Structure formats: structure tokens, C-alpha cells
PDB file of C-alpha atoms in Angstrom:
ATOM      1  CA  MET A 162      41.574  -0.896 -28.132  1.00  0.00           C
ATOM      2  CA  THR A 163      39.239  -3.598 -26.845  1.00  0.00           C
ATOM      3  CA  GLU A 164      37.218  -2.870 -23.732  1.00  0.00           C
ATOM      4  CA  GLN A 165      37.468  -5.590 -21.117  1.00  0.00           C
ATOM      5  CA  VAL A 166      34.288  -6.661 -19.356  1.00  0.00           C
ATOM      6  CA  SER A 167      34.721  -7.495 -15.700  1.00  0.00           C
ATOM      7  CA  LYS A 168      32.908 -10.519 -14.375  1.00  0.00           C
ATOM      8  CA  GLN A 169      30.763 -10.202 -11.270  1.00  0.00           C
ATOM      9  CA  LEU A 170      32.600 -11.867  -8.422  1.00  0.00           C
ATOM     10  CA  PRO A 171      30.685 -14.087  -6.008  1.00  0.00           C
ATOM     11  CA  LEU A 172      30.220 -12.802  -2.490  1.00  0.00           C
ATOM     12  CA  PRO A 173      32.546 -14.404   0.064  1.00  0.00           C
ATOM     13  CA  SER A 174      30.796 -17.124   1.999  1.00  0.00           C
ATOM     14  CA  ALA A 175      31.679 -19.671   4.606  1.00  0.00           C
ATOM     15  CA  GLU A 176      33.101 -22.774   3.028  1.00  0.00           C
ATOM     16  CA  LEU A 177      31.344 -25.988   3.944  1.00  0.00           C
ATOM     17  CA  GLU A 178      33.604 -28.880   4.617  1.00  0.00           C
ATOM     18  CA  VAL A 179      33.147 -31.926   2.428  1.00  0.00           C
ATOM     19  CA  GLY A 180      30.652 -34.255   4.046  1.00  0.00           C
ATOM     20  CA  ALA A 181      29.522 -31.581   6.529  1.00  0.00           C
ATOM     21  CA  SER A 182      26.448 -32.798   8.356  1.00  0.00           C
ATOM     22  CA  PHE A 183      23.243 -30.997   9.078  1.00  0.00           C
ATOM     23  CA  ARG A 184      22.688 -30.462  12.814  1.00  0.00           C
ATOM     24  CA  PRO A 185      18.943 -29.954  13.200  1.00  0.00           C
ATOM     25  CA  ARG A 186      17.354 -28.488  16.331  1.00  0.00           C
ATOM     26  CA  LEU A 187      14.238 -29.660  18.123  1.00  0.00           C
ATOM     27  CA  GLY A 188      11.169 -28.994  15.989  1.00  0.00           C
ATOM     28  CA  ASP A 189      13.088 -28.676  12.711  1.00  0.00           C
ATOM     29  CA  LEU A 190      11.890 -30.509   9.639  1.00  0.00           C
ATOM     30  CA  ALA A 191      14.556 -32.804   8.225  1.00  0.00           C
ATOM     31  CA  LEU A 192      14.826 -35.068   5.228  1.00  0.00           C
ATOM     32  CA  ASP A 193      16.397 -38.439   6.053  1.00  0.00           C
ATOM     33  CA  LEU A 194      18.383 -39.958   3.166  1.00  0.00           C
ATOM     34  CA  ALA A 195      18.691 -43.270   5.026  1.00  0.00           C
ATOM     35  CA  LYS A 196      14.891 -43.568   4.925  1.00  0.00           C
ATOM     36  CA  ALA A 197      14.515 -42.876   1.172  1.00  0.00           C
ATOM     37  CA  GLY A 198      14.032 -39.129   1.677  1.00  0.00           C
ATOM     38  CA  ARG A 199      11.389 -39.477   4.362  1.00  0.00           C
ATOM     39  CA  ILE A 200      10.558 -36.144   6.065  1.00  0.00           C
ATOM     40  CA  GLY A 201      10.290 -35.891   9.825  1.00  0.00           C
ATOM     41  CA  VAL A 202      10.102 -33.447  12.703  1.00  0.00           C
ATOM     42  CA  VAL A 203      13.071 -33.692  15.077  1.00  0.00           C
ATOM     43  CA  VAL A 204      11.571 -34.672  18.448  1.00  0.00           C
ATOM     44  CA  ALA A 205      14.778 -35.660  20.281  1.00  0.00           C
ATOM     45  CA  LEU A 206      18.454 -34.785  19.886  1.00  0.00           C
ATOM     46  CA  PRO A 207      21.504 -36.970  20.492  1.00  0.00           C
ATOM     47  CA  SER A 208      22.519 -36.708  24.151  1.00  0.00           C
ATOM     48  CA  ASP A 209      24.120 -38.631  26.993  1.00  0.00           C
ATOM     49  CA  THR A 210      21.037 -40.854  27.125  1.00  0.00           C
ATOM     50  CA  SER A 211      20.340 -41.137  23.390  1.00  0.00           C
ATOM     51  CA  ALA A 212      22.906 -41.837  20.672  1.00  0.00           C
ATOM     52  CA  SER A 213      20.722 -40.653  17.769  1.00  0.00           C
ATOM     53  CA  TYR A 214      18.207 -38.130  16.475  1.00  0.00           C
ATOM     54  CA  GLN A 215      14.583 -39.130  16.862  1.00  0.00           C
ATOM     55  CA  LEU A 216      12.184 -38.067  14.124  1.00  0.00           C
ATOM     56  CA  ARG A 217       8.421 -38.292  13.717  1.00  0.00           C
ATOM     57  CA  PRO A 218       6.303 -37.806  10.564  1.00  0.00           C
ATOM     58  CA  PRO A 219       4.837 -34.239  10.508  1.00  0.00           C
ATOM     59  CA  GLY A 220       1.246 -35.481  10.768  1.00  0.00           C
ATOM     60  CA  GLY A 221       2.084 -38.040  13.457  1.00  0.00           C
ATOM     61  CA  GLY A 222       2.940 -41.684  13.155  1.00  0.00           C
ATOM     62  CA  GLU A 223       5.759 -44.041  14.015  1.00  0.00           C
ATOM     63  CA  ASP A 224       9.046 -42.436  15.141  1.00  0.00           C
ATOM     64  CA  TRP A 225      12.405 -43.455  13.738  1.00  0.00           C
ATOM     65  CA  ARG A 226      16.030 -42.771  14.572  1.00  0.00           C
ATOM     66  CA  ALA A 227      18.788 -41.171  12.514  1.00  0.00           C
ATOM     67  CA  ARG A 228      22.572 -41.218  13.005  1.00  0.00           C
ATOM     68  CA  SER A 229      23.874 -38.941  15.750  1.00  0.00           C
ATOM     69  CA  ASP A 230      26.389 -37.314  13.376  1.00  0.00           C
ATOM     70  CA  GLY A 231      23.488 -36.060  11.207  1.00  0.00           C
ATOM     71  CA  ARG A 232      25.156 -37.421   8.076  1.00  0.00           C
ATOM     72  CA  THR A 233      21.932 -38.778   6.583  1.00  0.00           C
ATOM     73  CA  LEU A 234      19.854 -35.689   7.459  1.00  0.00           C
ATOM     74  CA  ARG A 235      19.292 -32.702   5.179  1.00  0.00           C
ATOM     75  CA  PRO A 236      17.435 -29.438   5.797  1.00  0.00           C
ATOM     76  CA  LEU A 237      14.058 -29.177   4.130  1.00  0.00           C
ATOM     77  CA  PRO A 238      14.025 -26.107   1.891  1.00  0.00           C
ATOM     78  CA  VAL A 239      11.206 -23.605   2.410  1.00  0.00           C
ATOM     79  CA  SER A 240       9.428 -22.664  -0.811  1.00  0.00           C
ATOM     80  CA  VAL A 241       9.516 -19.139  -2.192  1.00  0.00           C
ATOM     81  CA  THR A 242       6.013 -17.701  -2.645  1.00  0.00           C
ATOM     82  CA  HIS A 243       6.893 -14.471  -4.463  1.00  0.00           C
ATOM     83  CA  VAL A 244       9.449 -11.690  -4.929  1.00  0.00           C
ATOM     84  CA  THR A 245       8.711  -7.958  -4.583  1.00  0.00           C
ATOM     85  CA  PRO A 246      10.847  -4.980  -5.587  1.00  0.00           C
ATOM     86  CA  LEU A 247      12.200  -2.771  -2.802  1.00  0.00           C
ATOM     87  CA  LYS A 248      11.694   0.989  -2.927  1.00  0.00           C
ATOM     88  CA  ARG A 249      15.347   1.574  -3.763  1.00  0.00           C
ATOM     89  CA  GLU A 250      16.976   2.639  -6.993  1.00  0.00           C
ATOM     90  CA  PRO A 251      18.233  -0.100  -9.310  1.00  0.00           C
ATOM     91  CA  VAL A 252      21.889   0.226 -10.310  1.00  0.00           C
ATOM     92  CA  TYR A 253      23.380  -0.414 -13.751  1.00  0.00           C
ATOM     93  CA  ASP A 254      27.010  -1.520 -14.041  1.00  0.00           C
ATOM     94  CA  HIS A 255      28.054  -0.575 -17.583  1.00  0.00           C
ATOM     95  CA  ARG A 256      31.289  -2.583 -17.376  1.00  0.00           C
ATOM     96  CA  ALA A 257      29.522  -5.819 -16.443  1.00  0.00           C
ATOM     97  CA  ARG A 258      26.483  -4.885 -18.567  1.00  0.00           C
ATOM     98  CA  GLN A 259      24.224  -5.861 -15.703  1.00  0.00           C
ATOM     99  CA  ALA A 260      21.509  -4.187 -13.669  1.00  0.00           C
ATOM    100  CA  ALA A 261      20.986  -4.887  -9.976  1.00  0.00           C
ATOM    101  CA  VAL A 262      17.399  -4.473  -8.771  1.00  0.00           C
ATOM    102  CA  PRO A 263      16.872  -4.611  -4.966  1.00  0.00           C
ATOM    103  CA  VAL A 264      14.120  -7.130  -4.113  1.00  0.00           C
ATOM    104  CA  THR A 265      12.564  -8.936  -1.164  1.00  0.00           C
ATOM    105  CA  VAL A 266      12.104 -12.717  -1.412  1.00  0.00           C
ATOM    106  CA  HIS A 267       9.041 -13.993   0.490  1.00  0.00           C
ATOM    107  CA  TYR A 268       9.001 -17.576   1.794  1.00  0.00           C
ATOM    108  CA  GLU A 269       6.109 -19.918   2.548  1.00  0.00           C
ATOM    109  CA  ASP A 270       6.876 -19.829   6.293  1.00  0.00           C
ATOM    110  CA  GLY A 271       6.487 -16.018   6.383  1.00  0.00           C
ATOM    111  CA  ASP A 272      10.216 -15.301   6.441  1.00  0.00           C
ATOM    112  CA  THR A 273      11.722 -12.754   4.035  1.00  0.00           C
ATOM    113  CA  CYS A 274      15.169 -12.016   2.663  1.00  0.00           C
ATOM    114  CA  GLU A 275      16.455  -8.874   0.953  1.00  0.00           C
ATOM    115  CA  THR A 276      18.701  -9.502  -2.054  1.00  0.00           C
ATOM    116  CA  ILE A 277      19.260  -8.262  -5.592  1.00  0.00           C
ATOM    117  CA  LEU A 278      17.871  -9.426  -8.894  1.00  0.00           C
ATOM    118  CA  VAL A 279      20.665  -9.338 -11.472  1.00  0.00           C
ATOM    119  CA  LEU A 280      19.571  -8.679 -15.061  1.00  0.00           C
ATOM    120  CA  THR A 281      21.693  -8.627 -18.204  1.00  0.00           C
ATOM    121  CA  SER A 282      21.369  -5.641 -20.533  1.00  0.00           C
ATOM    122  CA  MET A 283      19.306  -7.817 -22.911  1.00  0.00           C
ATOM    123  CA  GLN A 284      16.930  -8.735 -20.075  1.00  0.00           C
ATOM    124  CA  VAL A 285      16.586  -5.054 -19.111  1.00  0.00           C
ATOM    125  CA  GLU A 286      15.568  -4.249 -22.712  1.00  0.00           C
ATOM    126  CA  LEU A 287      13.116  -7.159 -22.832  1.00  0.00           C
ATOM    127  CA  TYR A 288      11.486  -6.153 -19.517  1.00  0.00           C
ATOM    128  CA  TYR A 289      11.371  -2.526 -20.669  1.00  0.00           C
ATOM    129  CA  LEU A 290       9.224  -3.610 -23.629  1.00  0.00           C
ATOM    130  CA  GLN A 291       7.084  -5.917 -21.488  1.00  0.00           C
ATOM    131  CA  PHE A 292       6.528  -3.283 -18.783  1.00  0.00           C
ATOM    132  CA  ASP A 293       5.591  -0.767 -21.478  1.00  0.00           C
ATOM    133  CA  GLN A 294       2.896  -3.219 -22.646  1.00  0.00           C
ATOM    134  CA  LEU A 295       1.703  -3.706 -19.045  1.00  0.00           C
ATOM    135  CA  ILE A 296       1.465   0.059 -18.495  1.00  0.00           C
ATOM    136  CA  GLU A 297      -0.513   0.425 -21.722  1.00  0.00           C
ATOM    137  CA  ALA A 298      -2.894  -2.398 -20.680  1.00  0.00           C
ATOM    138  CA  ALA A 299      -3.396  -0.802 -17.243  1.00  0.00           C
ATOM    139  CA  GLU A 300      -4.159   2.604 -18.825  1.00  0.00           C
ATOM    140  CA  THR A 301      -6.647   0.997 -21.232  1.00  0.00           C
ATOM    141  CA  ALA A 302      -8.369  -0.791 -18.325  1.00  0.00           C
ATOM    142  CA  ARG A 303      -8.488   2.454 -16.315  1.00  0.00           C
ATOM    143  CA  GLU A 304     -10.036   4.349 -19.253  1.00  0.00           C
ATOM    144  CA  HIS A 305     -12.597   1.558 -19.710  1.00  0.00           C
ATOM    145  CA  GLU A 306     -13.523   1.738 -15.994  1.00  0.00           C
ATOM    146  CA  LEU A 307     -13.950   5.520 -16.179  1.00  0.00           C
ATOM    147  CA  ARG A 308     -16.247   5.252 -19.239  1.00  0.00           C
ATOM    148  CA  SER A 309     -18.355   2.402 -17.873  1.00  0.00           C
ATOM    149  CA  GLY A 310     -18.599   3.738 -14.316  1.00  0.00           C
ATOM    150  CA  PRO A 311     -18.338   1.816 -11.007  1.00  0.00           C
ATOM    151  CA  CYS A 312     -19.564  -1.801 -10.969  1.00  0.00           C
TER     152      CYS A 312
END
């Protein structure tokens, strides 16, 4: 009898409508496709008195306007600086042959997000070997420090 492997199903998420526009708020950074990907800070929103977004380069400079429907605007992604493991037990799903390691993702703006790092069984074995080498290197360094004394 052949064992069936279940695939990991994606988490349910809100569906974005086709052509959905980005609706930035005051102070948000936005990328404007109509201006060849120019980045600007939103300094004014569409209103009764203004029929468009007003943007300004982050370091100052000449303002420009973008469509009021936000169709040409895109959010500017914040870069990830690093990922750290959480102090929770990893879980191995033998049917999917995957491990789930709880981690925190740290962003450039100081924000964080808790998620999981999914590893295949082959990746778990590879990291087992690599971590074993790291532990051995750390022990060797510690022994060297103890023999040579404090700096």
C-alpha cells in the first residue's frame, strides 16, 4: 500500500480584487508607477478640494500629483533585517515531511511579525549537520579562550 503525502494548504486570506488600488494614508511612502517608479511621501489625500494624491520626494523637492483612485500607487515594501527563532518547540509533520520552526521576522522600520519557517526533511538534515559544525566551532573557541585567558 502506498502512503499518500498530504500537501500543506495555504492559509485563508482576503482575496484582492483584480486591479485593486493602494489607498495610502498621510505620511505613507508610495511608489508611483506613472512617474517611472518614483518614491514619494503622501502629503495630501484626495478630498472635496483636491481630486488627487499629492506626493513629495522623501528628502524634499518638487511635489507631484497621483490619480485619486490610487491605481498608479504601490506600497513601498519594508526590508527584512533578520529572523530570530522563538522560544517555542518546532513541530515535525511526518505526513508532509516538513518541520515548522516558530520565528520572529524583524523589519527595518522596527516592526516585527511572528510566523513559521517551514523546512523539508532534507533541509532539517542539512541544518542538523551545519549546526553540529557550529556547535563544535563554538566549543573549540571556548576551549581556546579558557587556555589563553581573558584578553
